[in-house]
Short mmCIF file of C-alpha atoms (C1' of nucleotides) in Angstrom, two decimals:
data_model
loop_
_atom_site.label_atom_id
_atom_site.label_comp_id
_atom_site.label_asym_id
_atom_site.label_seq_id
_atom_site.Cartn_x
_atom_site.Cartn_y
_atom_site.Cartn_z
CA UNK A 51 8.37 -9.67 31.89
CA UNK A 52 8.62 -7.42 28.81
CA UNK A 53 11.52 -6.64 26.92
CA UNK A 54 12.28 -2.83 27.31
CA UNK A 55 15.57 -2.50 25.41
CA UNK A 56 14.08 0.34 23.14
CA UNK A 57 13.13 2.51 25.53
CA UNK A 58 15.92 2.64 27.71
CA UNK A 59 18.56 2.54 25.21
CA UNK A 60 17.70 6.36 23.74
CA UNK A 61 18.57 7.38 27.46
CA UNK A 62 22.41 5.99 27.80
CA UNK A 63 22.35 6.93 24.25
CA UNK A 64 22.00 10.69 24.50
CA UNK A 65 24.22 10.69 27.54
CA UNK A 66 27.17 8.86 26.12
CA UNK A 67 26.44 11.15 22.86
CA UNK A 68 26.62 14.23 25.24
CA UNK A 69 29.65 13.17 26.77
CA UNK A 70 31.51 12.12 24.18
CA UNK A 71 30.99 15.12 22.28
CA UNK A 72 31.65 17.14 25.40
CA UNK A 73 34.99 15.52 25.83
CA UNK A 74 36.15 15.88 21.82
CA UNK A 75 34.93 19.53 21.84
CA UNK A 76 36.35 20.78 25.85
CA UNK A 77 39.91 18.50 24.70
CA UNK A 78 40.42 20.66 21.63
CA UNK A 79 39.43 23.64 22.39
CA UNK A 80 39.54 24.14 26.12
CA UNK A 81 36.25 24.91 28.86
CA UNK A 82 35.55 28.25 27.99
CA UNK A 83 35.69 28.26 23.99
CA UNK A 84 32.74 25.71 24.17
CA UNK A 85 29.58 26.26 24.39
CA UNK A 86 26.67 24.29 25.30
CA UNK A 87 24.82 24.53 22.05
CA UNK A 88 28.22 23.46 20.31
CA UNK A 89 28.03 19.91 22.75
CA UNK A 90 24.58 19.57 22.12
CA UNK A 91 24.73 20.06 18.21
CA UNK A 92 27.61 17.92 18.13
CA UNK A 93 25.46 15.38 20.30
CA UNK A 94 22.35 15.46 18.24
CA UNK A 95 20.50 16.69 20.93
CA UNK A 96 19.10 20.03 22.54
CA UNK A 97 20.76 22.30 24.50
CA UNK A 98 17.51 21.61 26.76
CA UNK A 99 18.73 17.74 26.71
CA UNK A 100 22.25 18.29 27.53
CA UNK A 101 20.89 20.14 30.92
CA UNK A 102 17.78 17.67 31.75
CA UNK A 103 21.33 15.07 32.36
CA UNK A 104 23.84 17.39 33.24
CA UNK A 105 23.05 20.10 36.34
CA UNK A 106 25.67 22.26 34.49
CA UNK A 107 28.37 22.84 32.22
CA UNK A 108 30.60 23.05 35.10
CA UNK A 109 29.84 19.52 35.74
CA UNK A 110 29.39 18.07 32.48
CA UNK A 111 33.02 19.35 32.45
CA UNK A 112 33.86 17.28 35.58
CA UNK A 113 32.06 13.94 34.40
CA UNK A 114 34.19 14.59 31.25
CA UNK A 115 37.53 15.19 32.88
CA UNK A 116 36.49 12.14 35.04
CA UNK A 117 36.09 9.89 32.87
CA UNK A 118 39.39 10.91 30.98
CA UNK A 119 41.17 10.34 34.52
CA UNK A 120 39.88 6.96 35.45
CA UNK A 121 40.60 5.77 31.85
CA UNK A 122 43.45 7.10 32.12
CA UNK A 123 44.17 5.25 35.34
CA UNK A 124 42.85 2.00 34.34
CA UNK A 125 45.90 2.15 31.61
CA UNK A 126 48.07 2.56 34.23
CA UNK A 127 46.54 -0.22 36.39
CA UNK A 128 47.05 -2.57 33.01
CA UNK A 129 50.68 -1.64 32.95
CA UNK A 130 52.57 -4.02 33.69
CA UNK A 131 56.37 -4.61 34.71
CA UNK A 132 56.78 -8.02 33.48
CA UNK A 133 60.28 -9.32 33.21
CA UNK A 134 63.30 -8.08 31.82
CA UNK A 135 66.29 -6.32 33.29
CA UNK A 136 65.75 -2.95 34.75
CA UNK A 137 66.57 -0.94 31.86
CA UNK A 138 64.06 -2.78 29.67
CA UNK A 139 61.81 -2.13 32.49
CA UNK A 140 62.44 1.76 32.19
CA UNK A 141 62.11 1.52 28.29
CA UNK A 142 58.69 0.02 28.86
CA UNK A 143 57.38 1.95 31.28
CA UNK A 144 58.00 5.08 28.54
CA UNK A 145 56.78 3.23 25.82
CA UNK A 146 53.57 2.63 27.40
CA UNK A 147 52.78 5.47 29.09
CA UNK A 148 53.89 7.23 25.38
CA UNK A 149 51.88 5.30 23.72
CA UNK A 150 48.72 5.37 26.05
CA UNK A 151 48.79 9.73 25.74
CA UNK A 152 48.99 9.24 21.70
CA UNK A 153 46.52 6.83 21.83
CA UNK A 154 43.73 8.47 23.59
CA UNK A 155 45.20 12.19 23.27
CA UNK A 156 41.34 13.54 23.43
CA UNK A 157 41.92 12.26 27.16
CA UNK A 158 45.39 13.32 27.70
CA UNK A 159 44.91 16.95 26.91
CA UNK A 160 42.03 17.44 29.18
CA UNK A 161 44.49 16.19 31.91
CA UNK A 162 47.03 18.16 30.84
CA UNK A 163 45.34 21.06 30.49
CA UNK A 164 44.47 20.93 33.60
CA UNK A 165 48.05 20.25 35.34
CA UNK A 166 49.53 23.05 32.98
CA UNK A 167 47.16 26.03 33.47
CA UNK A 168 47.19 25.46 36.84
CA UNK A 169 43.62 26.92 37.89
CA UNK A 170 42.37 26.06 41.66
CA UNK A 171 39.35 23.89 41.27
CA UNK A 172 37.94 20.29 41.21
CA UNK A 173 39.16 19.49 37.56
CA UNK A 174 43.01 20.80 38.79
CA UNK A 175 42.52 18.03 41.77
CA UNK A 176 41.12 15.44 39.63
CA UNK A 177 43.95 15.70 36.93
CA UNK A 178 46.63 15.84 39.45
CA UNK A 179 45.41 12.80 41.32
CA UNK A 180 46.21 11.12 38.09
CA UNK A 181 49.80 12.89 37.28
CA UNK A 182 50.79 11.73 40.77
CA UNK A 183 49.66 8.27 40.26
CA UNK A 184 51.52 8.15 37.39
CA UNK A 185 54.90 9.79 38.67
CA UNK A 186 54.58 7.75 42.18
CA UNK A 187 54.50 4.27 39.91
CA UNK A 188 57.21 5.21 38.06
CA UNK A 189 59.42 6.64 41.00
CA UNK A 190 58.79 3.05 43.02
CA UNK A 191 60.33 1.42 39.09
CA UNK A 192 62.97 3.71 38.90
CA UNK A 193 63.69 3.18 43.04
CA UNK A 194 63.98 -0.51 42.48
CA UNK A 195 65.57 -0.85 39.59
CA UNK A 196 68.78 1.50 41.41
CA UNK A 197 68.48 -1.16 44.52
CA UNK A 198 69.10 -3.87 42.16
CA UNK A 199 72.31 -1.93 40.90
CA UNK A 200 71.31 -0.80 37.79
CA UNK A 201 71.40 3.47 38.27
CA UNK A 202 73.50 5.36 39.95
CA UNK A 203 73.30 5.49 43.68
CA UNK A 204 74.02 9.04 43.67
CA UNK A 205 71.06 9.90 41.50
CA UNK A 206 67.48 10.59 43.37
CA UNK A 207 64.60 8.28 41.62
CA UNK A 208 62.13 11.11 42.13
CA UNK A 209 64.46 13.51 39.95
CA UNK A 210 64.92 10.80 37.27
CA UNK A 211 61.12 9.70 37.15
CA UNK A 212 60.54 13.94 36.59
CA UNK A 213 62.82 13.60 33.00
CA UNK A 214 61.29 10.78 32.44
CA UNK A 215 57.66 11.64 32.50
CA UNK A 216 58.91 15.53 30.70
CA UNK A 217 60.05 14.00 28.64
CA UNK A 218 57.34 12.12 27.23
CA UNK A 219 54.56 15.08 28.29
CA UNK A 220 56.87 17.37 26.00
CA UNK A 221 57.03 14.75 23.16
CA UNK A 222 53.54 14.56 23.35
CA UNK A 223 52.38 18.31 23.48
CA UNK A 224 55.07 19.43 20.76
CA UNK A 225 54.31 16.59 18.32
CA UNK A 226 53.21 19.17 15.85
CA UNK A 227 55.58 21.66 16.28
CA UNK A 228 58.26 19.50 16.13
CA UNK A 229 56.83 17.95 12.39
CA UNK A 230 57.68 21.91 10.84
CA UNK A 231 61.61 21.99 12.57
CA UNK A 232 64.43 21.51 10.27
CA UNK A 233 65.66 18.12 10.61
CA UNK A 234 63.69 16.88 13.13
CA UNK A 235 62.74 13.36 11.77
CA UNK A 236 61.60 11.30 15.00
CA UNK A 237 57.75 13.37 15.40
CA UNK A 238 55.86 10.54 14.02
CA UNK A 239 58.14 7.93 15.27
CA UNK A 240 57.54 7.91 19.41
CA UNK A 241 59.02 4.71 19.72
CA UNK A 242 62.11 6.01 18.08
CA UNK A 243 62.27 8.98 20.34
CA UNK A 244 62.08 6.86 23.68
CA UNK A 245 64.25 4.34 22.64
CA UNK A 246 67.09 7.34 22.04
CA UNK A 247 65.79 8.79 24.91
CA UNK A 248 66.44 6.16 27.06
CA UNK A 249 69.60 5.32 25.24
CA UNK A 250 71.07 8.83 26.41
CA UNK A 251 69.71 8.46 30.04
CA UNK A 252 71.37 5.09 30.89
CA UNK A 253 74.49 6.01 28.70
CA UNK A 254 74.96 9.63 28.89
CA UNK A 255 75.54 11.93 26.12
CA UNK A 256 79.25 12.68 26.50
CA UNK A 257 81.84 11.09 24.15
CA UNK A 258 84.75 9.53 26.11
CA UNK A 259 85.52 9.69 30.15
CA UNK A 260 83.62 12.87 31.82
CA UNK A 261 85.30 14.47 34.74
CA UNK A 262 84.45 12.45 37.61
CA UNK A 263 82.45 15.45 39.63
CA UNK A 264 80.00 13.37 40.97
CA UNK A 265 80.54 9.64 42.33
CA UNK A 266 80.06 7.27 40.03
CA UNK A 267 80.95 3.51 40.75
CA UNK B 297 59.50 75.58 20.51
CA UNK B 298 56.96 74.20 22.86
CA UNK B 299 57.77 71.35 25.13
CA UNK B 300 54.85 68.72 24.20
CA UNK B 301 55.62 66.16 26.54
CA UNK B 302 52.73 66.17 28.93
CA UNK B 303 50.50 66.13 26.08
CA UNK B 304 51.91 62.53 24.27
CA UNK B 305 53.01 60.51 27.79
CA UNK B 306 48.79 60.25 28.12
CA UNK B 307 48.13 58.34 25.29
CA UNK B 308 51.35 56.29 25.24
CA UNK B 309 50.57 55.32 28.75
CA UNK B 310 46.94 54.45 28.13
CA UNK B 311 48.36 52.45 25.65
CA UNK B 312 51.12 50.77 27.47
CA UNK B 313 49.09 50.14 30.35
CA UNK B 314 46.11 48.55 28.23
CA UNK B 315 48.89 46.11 26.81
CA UNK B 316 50.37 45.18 30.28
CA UNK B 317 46.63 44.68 31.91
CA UNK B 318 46.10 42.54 28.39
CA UNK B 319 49.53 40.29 28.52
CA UNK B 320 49.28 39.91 32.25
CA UNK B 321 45.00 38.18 31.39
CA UNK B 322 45.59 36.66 28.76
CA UNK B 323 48.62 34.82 29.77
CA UNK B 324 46.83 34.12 33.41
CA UNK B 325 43.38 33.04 31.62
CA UNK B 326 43.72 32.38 27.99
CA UNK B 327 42.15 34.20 25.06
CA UNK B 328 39.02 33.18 25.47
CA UNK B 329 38.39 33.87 29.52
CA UNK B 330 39.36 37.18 29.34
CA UNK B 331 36.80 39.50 28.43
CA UNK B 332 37.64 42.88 27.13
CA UNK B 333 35.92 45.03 29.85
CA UNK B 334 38.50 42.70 32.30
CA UNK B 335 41.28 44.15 30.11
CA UNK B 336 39.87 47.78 30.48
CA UNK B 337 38.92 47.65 34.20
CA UNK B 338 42.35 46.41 34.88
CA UNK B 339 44.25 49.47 32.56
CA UNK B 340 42.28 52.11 34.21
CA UNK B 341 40.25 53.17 31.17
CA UNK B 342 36.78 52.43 29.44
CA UNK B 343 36.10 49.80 27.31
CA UNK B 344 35.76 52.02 24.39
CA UNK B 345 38.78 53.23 24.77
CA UNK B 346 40.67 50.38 24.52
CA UNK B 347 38.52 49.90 20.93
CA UNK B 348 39.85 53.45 20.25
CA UNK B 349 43.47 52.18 20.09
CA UNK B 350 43.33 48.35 19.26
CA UNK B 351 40.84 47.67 16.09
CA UNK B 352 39.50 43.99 18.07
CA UNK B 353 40.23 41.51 20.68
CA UNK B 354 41.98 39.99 18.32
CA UNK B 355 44.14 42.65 17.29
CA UNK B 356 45.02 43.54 21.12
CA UNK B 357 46.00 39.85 21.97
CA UNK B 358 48.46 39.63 18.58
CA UNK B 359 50.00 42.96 20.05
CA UNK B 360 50.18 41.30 23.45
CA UNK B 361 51.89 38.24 22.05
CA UNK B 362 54.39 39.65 19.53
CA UNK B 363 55.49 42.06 22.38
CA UNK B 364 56.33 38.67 24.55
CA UNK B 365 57.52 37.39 21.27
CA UNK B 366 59.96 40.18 20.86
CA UNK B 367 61.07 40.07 24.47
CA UNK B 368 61.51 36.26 24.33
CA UNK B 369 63.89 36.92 20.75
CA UNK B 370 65.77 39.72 22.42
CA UNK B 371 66.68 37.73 24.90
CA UNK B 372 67.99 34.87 23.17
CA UNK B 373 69.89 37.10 20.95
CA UNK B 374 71.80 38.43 24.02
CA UNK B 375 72.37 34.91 25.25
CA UNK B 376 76.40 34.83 25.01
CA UNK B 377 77.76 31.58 24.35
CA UNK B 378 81.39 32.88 25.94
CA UNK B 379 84.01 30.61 27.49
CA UNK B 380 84.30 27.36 28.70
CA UNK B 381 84.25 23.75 27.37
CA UNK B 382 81.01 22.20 25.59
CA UNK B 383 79.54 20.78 28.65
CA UNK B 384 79.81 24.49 30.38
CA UNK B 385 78.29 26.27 27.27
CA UNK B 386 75.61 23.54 27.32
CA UNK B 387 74.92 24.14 30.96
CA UNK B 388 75.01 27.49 30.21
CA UNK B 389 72.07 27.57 27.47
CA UNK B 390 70.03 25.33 30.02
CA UNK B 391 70.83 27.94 33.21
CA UNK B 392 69.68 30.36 30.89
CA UNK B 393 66.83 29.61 28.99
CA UNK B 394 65.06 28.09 31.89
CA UNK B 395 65.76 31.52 34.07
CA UNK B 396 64.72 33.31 31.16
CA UNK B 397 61.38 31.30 30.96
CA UNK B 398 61.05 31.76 34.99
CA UNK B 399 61.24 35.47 35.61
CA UNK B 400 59.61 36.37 32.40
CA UNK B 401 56.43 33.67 32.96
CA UNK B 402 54.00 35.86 31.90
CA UNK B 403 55.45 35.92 28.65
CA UNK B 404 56.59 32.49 28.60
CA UNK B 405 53.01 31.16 29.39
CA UNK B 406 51.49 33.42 26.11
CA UNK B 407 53.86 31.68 24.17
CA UNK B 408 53.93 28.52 25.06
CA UNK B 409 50.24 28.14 25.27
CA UNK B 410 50.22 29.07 21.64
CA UNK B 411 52.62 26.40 20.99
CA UNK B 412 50.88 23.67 23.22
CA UNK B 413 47.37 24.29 22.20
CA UNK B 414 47.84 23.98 18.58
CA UNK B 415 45.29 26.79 17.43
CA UNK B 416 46.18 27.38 13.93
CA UNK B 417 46.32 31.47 13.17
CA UNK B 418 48.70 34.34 13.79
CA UNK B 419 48.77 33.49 17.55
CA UNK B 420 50.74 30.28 16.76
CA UNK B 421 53.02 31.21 13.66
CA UNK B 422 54.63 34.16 16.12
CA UNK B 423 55.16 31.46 19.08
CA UNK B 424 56.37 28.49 16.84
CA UNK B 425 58.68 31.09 15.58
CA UNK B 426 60.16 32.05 18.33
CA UNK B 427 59.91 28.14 19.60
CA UNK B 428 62.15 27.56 16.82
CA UNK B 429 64.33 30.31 16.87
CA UNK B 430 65.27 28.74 20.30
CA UNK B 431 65.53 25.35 18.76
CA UNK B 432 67.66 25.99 16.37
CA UNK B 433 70.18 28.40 18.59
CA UNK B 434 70.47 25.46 20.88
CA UNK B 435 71.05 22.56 17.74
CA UNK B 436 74.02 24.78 16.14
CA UNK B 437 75.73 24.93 19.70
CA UNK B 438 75.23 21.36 20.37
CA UNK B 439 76.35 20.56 16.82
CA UNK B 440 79.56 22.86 17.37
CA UNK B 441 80.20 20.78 20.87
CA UNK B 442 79.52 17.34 18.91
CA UNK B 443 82.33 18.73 16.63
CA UNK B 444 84.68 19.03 18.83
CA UNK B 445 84.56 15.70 20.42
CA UNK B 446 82.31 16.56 23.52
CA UNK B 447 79.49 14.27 21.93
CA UNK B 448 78.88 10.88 21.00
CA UNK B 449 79.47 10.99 17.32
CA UNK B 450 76.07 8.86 17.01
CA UNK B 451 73.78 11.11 18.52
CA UNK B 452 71.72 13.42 16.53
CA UNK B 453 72.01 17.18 17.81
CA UNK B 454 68.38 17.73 16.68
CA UNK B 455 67.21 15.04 19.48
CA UNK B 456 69.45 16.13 22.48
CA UNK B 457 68.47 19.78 22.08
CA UNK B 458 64.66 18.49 21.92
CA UNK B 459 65.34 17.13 25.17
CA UNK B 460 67.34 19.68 26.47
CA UNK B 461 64.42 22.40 25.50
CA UNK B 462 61.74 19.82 26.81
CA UNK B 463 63.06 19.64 30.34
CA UNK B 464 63.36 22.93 30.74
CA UNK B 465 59.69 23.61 29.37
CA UNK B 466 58.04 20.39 31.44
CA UNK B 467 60.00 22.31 35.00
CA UNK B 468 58.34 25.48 33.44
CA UNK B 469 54.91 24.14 33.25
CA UNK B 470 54.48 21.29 35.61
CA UNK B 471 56.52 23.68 39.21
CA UNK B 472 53.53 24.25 40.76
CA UNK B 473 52.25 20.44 40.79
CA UNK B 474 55.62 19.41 41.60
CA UNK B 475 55.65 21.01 44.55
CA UNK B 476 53.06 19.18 45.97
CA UNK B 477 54.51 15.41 44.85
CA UNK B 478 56.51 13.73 47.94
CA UNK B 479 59.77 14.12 47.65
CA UNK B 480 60.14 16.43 45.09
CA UNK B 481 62.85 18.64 46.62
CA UNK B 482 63.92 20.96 43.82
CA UNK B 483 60.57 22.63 42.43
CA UNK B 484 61.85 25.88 43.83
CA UNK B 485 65.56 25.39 42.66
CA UNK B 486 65.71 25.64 39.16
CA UNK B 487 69.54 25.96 39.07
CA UNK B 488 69.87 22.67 40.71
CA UNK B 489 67.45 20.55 38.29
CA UNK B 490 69.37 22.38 35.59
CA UNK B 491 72.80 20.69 37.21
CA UNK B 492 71.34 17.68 37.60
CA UNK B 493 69.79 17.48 34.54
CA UNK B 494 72.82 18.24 32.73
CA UNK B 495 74.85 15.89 34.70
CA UNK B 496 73.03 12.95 33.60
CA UNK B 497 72.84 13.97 30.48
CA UNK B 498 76.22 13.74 30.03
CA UNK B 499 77.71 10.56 32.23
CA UNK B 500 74.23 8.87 31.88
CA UNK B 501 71.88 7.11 34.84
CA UNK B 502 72.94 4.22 34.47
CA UNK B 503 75.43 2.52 37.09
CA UNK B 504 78.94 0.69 35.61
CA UNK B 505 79.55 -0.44 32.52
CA UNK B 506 76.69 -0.52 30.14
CA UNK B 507 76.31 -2.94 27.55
CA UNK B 508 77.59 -1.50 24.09
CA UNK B 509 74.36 -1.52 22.30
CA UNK B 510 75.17 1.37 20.28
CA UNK B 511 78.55 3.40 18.82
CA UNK B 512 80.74 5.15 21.48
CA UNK B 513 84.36 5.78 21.14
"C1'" DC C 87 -6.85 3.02 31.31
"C1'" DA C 88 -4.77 6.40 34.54
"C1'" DT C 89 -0.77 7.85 36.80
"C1'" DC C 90 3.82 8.91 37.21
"C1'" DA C 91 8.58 9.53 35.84
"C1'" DT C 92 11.84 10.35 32.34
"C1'" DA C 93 13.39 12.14 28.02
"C1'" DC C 94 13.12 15.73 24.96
"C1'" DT C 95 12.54 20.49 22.95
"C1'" DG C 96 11.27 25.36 21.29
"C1'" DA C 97 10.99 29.52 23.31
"C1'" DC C 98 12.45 32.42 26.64
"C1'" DC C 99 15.41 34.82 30.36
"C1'" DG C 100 19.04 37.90 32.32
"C1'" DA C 101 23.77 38.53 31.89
"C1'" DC C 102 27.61 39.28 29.27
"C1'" DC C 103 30.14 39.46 24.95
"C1'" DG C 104 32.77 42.23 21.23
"C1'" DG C 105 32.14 46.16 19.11
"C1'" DT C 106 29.90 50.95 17.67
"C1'" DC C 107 28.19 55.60 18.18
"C1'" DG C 108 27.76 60.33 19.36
"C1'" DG C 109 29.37 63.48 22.31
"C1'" DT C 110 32.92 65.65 25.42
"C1'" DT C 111 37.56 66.69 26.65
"C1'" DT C 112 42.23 67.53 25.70
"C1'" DG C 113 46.11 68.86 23.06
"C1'" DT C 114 48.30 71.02 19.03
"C1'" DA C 115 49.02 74.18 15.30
"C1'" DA C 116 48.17 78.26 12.79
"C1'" DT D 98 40.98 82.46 18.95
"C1'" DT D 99 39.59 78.88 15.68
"C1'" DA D 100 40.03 74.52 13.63
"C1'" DC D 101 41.35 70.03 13.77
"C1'" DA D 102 42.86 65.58 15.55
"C1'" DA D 103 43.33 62.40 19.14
"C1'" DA D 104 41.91 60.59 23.46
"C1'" DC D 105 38.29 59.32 26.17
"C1'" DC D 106 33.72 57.51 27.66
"C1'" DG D 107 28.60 56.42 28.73
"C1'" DA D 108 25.17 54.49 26.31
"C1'" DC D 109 23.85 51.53 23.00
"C1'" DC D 110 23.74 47.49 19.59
"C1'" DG D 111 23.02 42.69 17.99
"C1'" DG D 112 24.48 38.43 19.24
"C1'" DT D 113 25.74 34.61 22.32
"C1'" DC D 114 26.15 32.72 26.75
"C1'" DG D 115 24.48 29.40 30.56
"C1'" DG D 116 20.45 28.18 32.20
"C1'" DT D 117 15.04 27.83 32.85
"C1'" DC D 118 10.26 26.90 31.71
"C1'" DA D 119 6.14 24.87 30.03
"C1'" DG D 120 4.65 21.62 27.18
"C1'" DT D 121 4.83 17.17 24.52
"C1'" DA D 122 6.19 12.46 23.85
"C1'" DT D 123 7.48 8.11 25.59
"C1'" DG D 124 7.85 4.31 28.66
"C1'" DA D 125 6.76 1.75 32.88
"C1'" DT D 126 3.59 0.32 36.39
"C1'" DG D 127 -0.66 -1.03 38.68
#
DNA sequence: CATCATACTGACCGACCGGTCGGTTTGTAA
DNA sequence: TTACAAACCGACCGGTCGGTCAGTATGATG
């Protein structure tokens, strides 16, 4: 039986070139500021190549965005809630999900472009699958950790889980805003920011006894 | 002397209406989608002429933006702190800045795309201005409320009005897929989410005593 | 070896892009 | 009325876009 490595290796080559450098160039710069000849040049290929293994750039678009969402799901899938109390829990969960957007941010911003611009289509569905997944994991942490006491009983999970994830989306898109504002000192420190973050959310913000509007056991 | 008025409303409106067709595109579509014939068909008047009063794209989108930009700024500047106690005038800000961003959202999404999409040029020095304009108006009334006593001494002002600005951006962006998560019940109630946000911001999620991890008087 | 399928590419296509040009229309001033 | 400036526009321009085509090269199979 002969050995055929050579020959089919040029094949997954081109393809993972292709996608690869779809995904760096669509993440940056959005669908419609890239061109096909810009993917293929940055893939060392032809335009030609890029559509003998893609039908279009519509769905090169959609393998790329794909491929972003099931990584990105698999990260969630990995997560996991371990032991500690529940407010260690909550810290980790931010942590984690924090650091997963920094750490594959080509991936994140094709999803969040997507849930941001808000335009009806198949990459809109795909990238909301995956903000869903995300919020619904996080609502059933934040759900259990108030039946085991730890949050307010007055407070709905689903609104908490919303800061939560803003929180960290914002943190993440404003990164490099927030490097140029005066006295801002925590942009290149994300585990800083959650762990004040989550500081103020169990604790509150207010100095001393707060009017007792809501109920608060 | 002659009354000239029918002979200058023509151009002003051409103008005007060029501008609005271009703001309401571009902040719909993005730079890039949004071809210039799509600007002129929806203003009413030929291509050319839209050359005849804006030099390039380019030029026409930097109008586009700096007028949001300007609307944005004159609306902060006619934000009135008035009466009440910190956590009112905090509540306040929040109430106000996120209705601001919600019935001006064509103008809020040219900015903030400019912001979020990190496209160094004009485009992004006008936003990021006006980004931090905001920023900063929030940190010196937050600082004023840490002063007198409202605040945990510990807490930098800089990293509660980051949050404060990021929730109210992340309900900005994120309403329309939060209307489609279960149990999301206050995607269409932006007063509420600012009252509950603020509420927890202030007595904290967290349910009896916490543990004394940090400073608080 | 012949056949077939896959990978690859330069050249080409029609459509559309941002922008220009020459001409017409309109408005203003003297 | 004439002269000038501004507004307006259809036609045009060179370039780029997504996509196609015909041909070549390569690899696998019998």
């Amino acid at each position: 039986m002969p050995v055929s490595l050579p020959s089919t290796e040029p094949s997954g080559d081109s393809v993972s070139r292709i996608l690869a450098a779809a995904k760096d160039l669509f993440a940056r710069h959005g669908y419609d500021h890239v061109s096909m000849n810009a993917v293929a040049g940055a893939a060392g290929v032809s335009k030609a190549n890029v559509f003998h293994h893609f039908k279009s750039k519509d769905e090169l678009y959609i393998r790329s965005l794909s491929q972003a969402c099931e990584a990105s799901r698999s990260s969630l899938d990995a997560m996991e809630e371990g032991d500690g109390d529940a407010w260690q829990r909550i810290r980790r969960f931010v942590d984690e999900h924090l650091d997963h957007m920094l750490s594959h941010s080509r991936d994140s911003r094709l999803i969040l472009r997507e849930v941001v611009e808000n335009c009806p289509g198949t990459g809109q569905r795909l990238a909301q699958e995956v903000f869903r997944d995300n919020f619904n994991r996080l609502v059933a942490i934040i759900a259990e950790c108030q039946r085991e006491g730890a949050l307010r009983p007055d407070l709905d999970p689903v609104f908490i889980s919303t800061l939560l994830l803003g929180a960290n989306v914002f943190f993440f898109q404003s990164q490099e805003v927030m490097r140029h504002l005066d006295g801002v000192d925590f942009a290149d420190e994300p585990s800083r920011y959650g762990a004040m973050f989550v500081d103020i959310l169990m604790r509150g913000a207010a100095s001393g006894p707060v009017a007792n509007e809501g109920e608060k056991p």
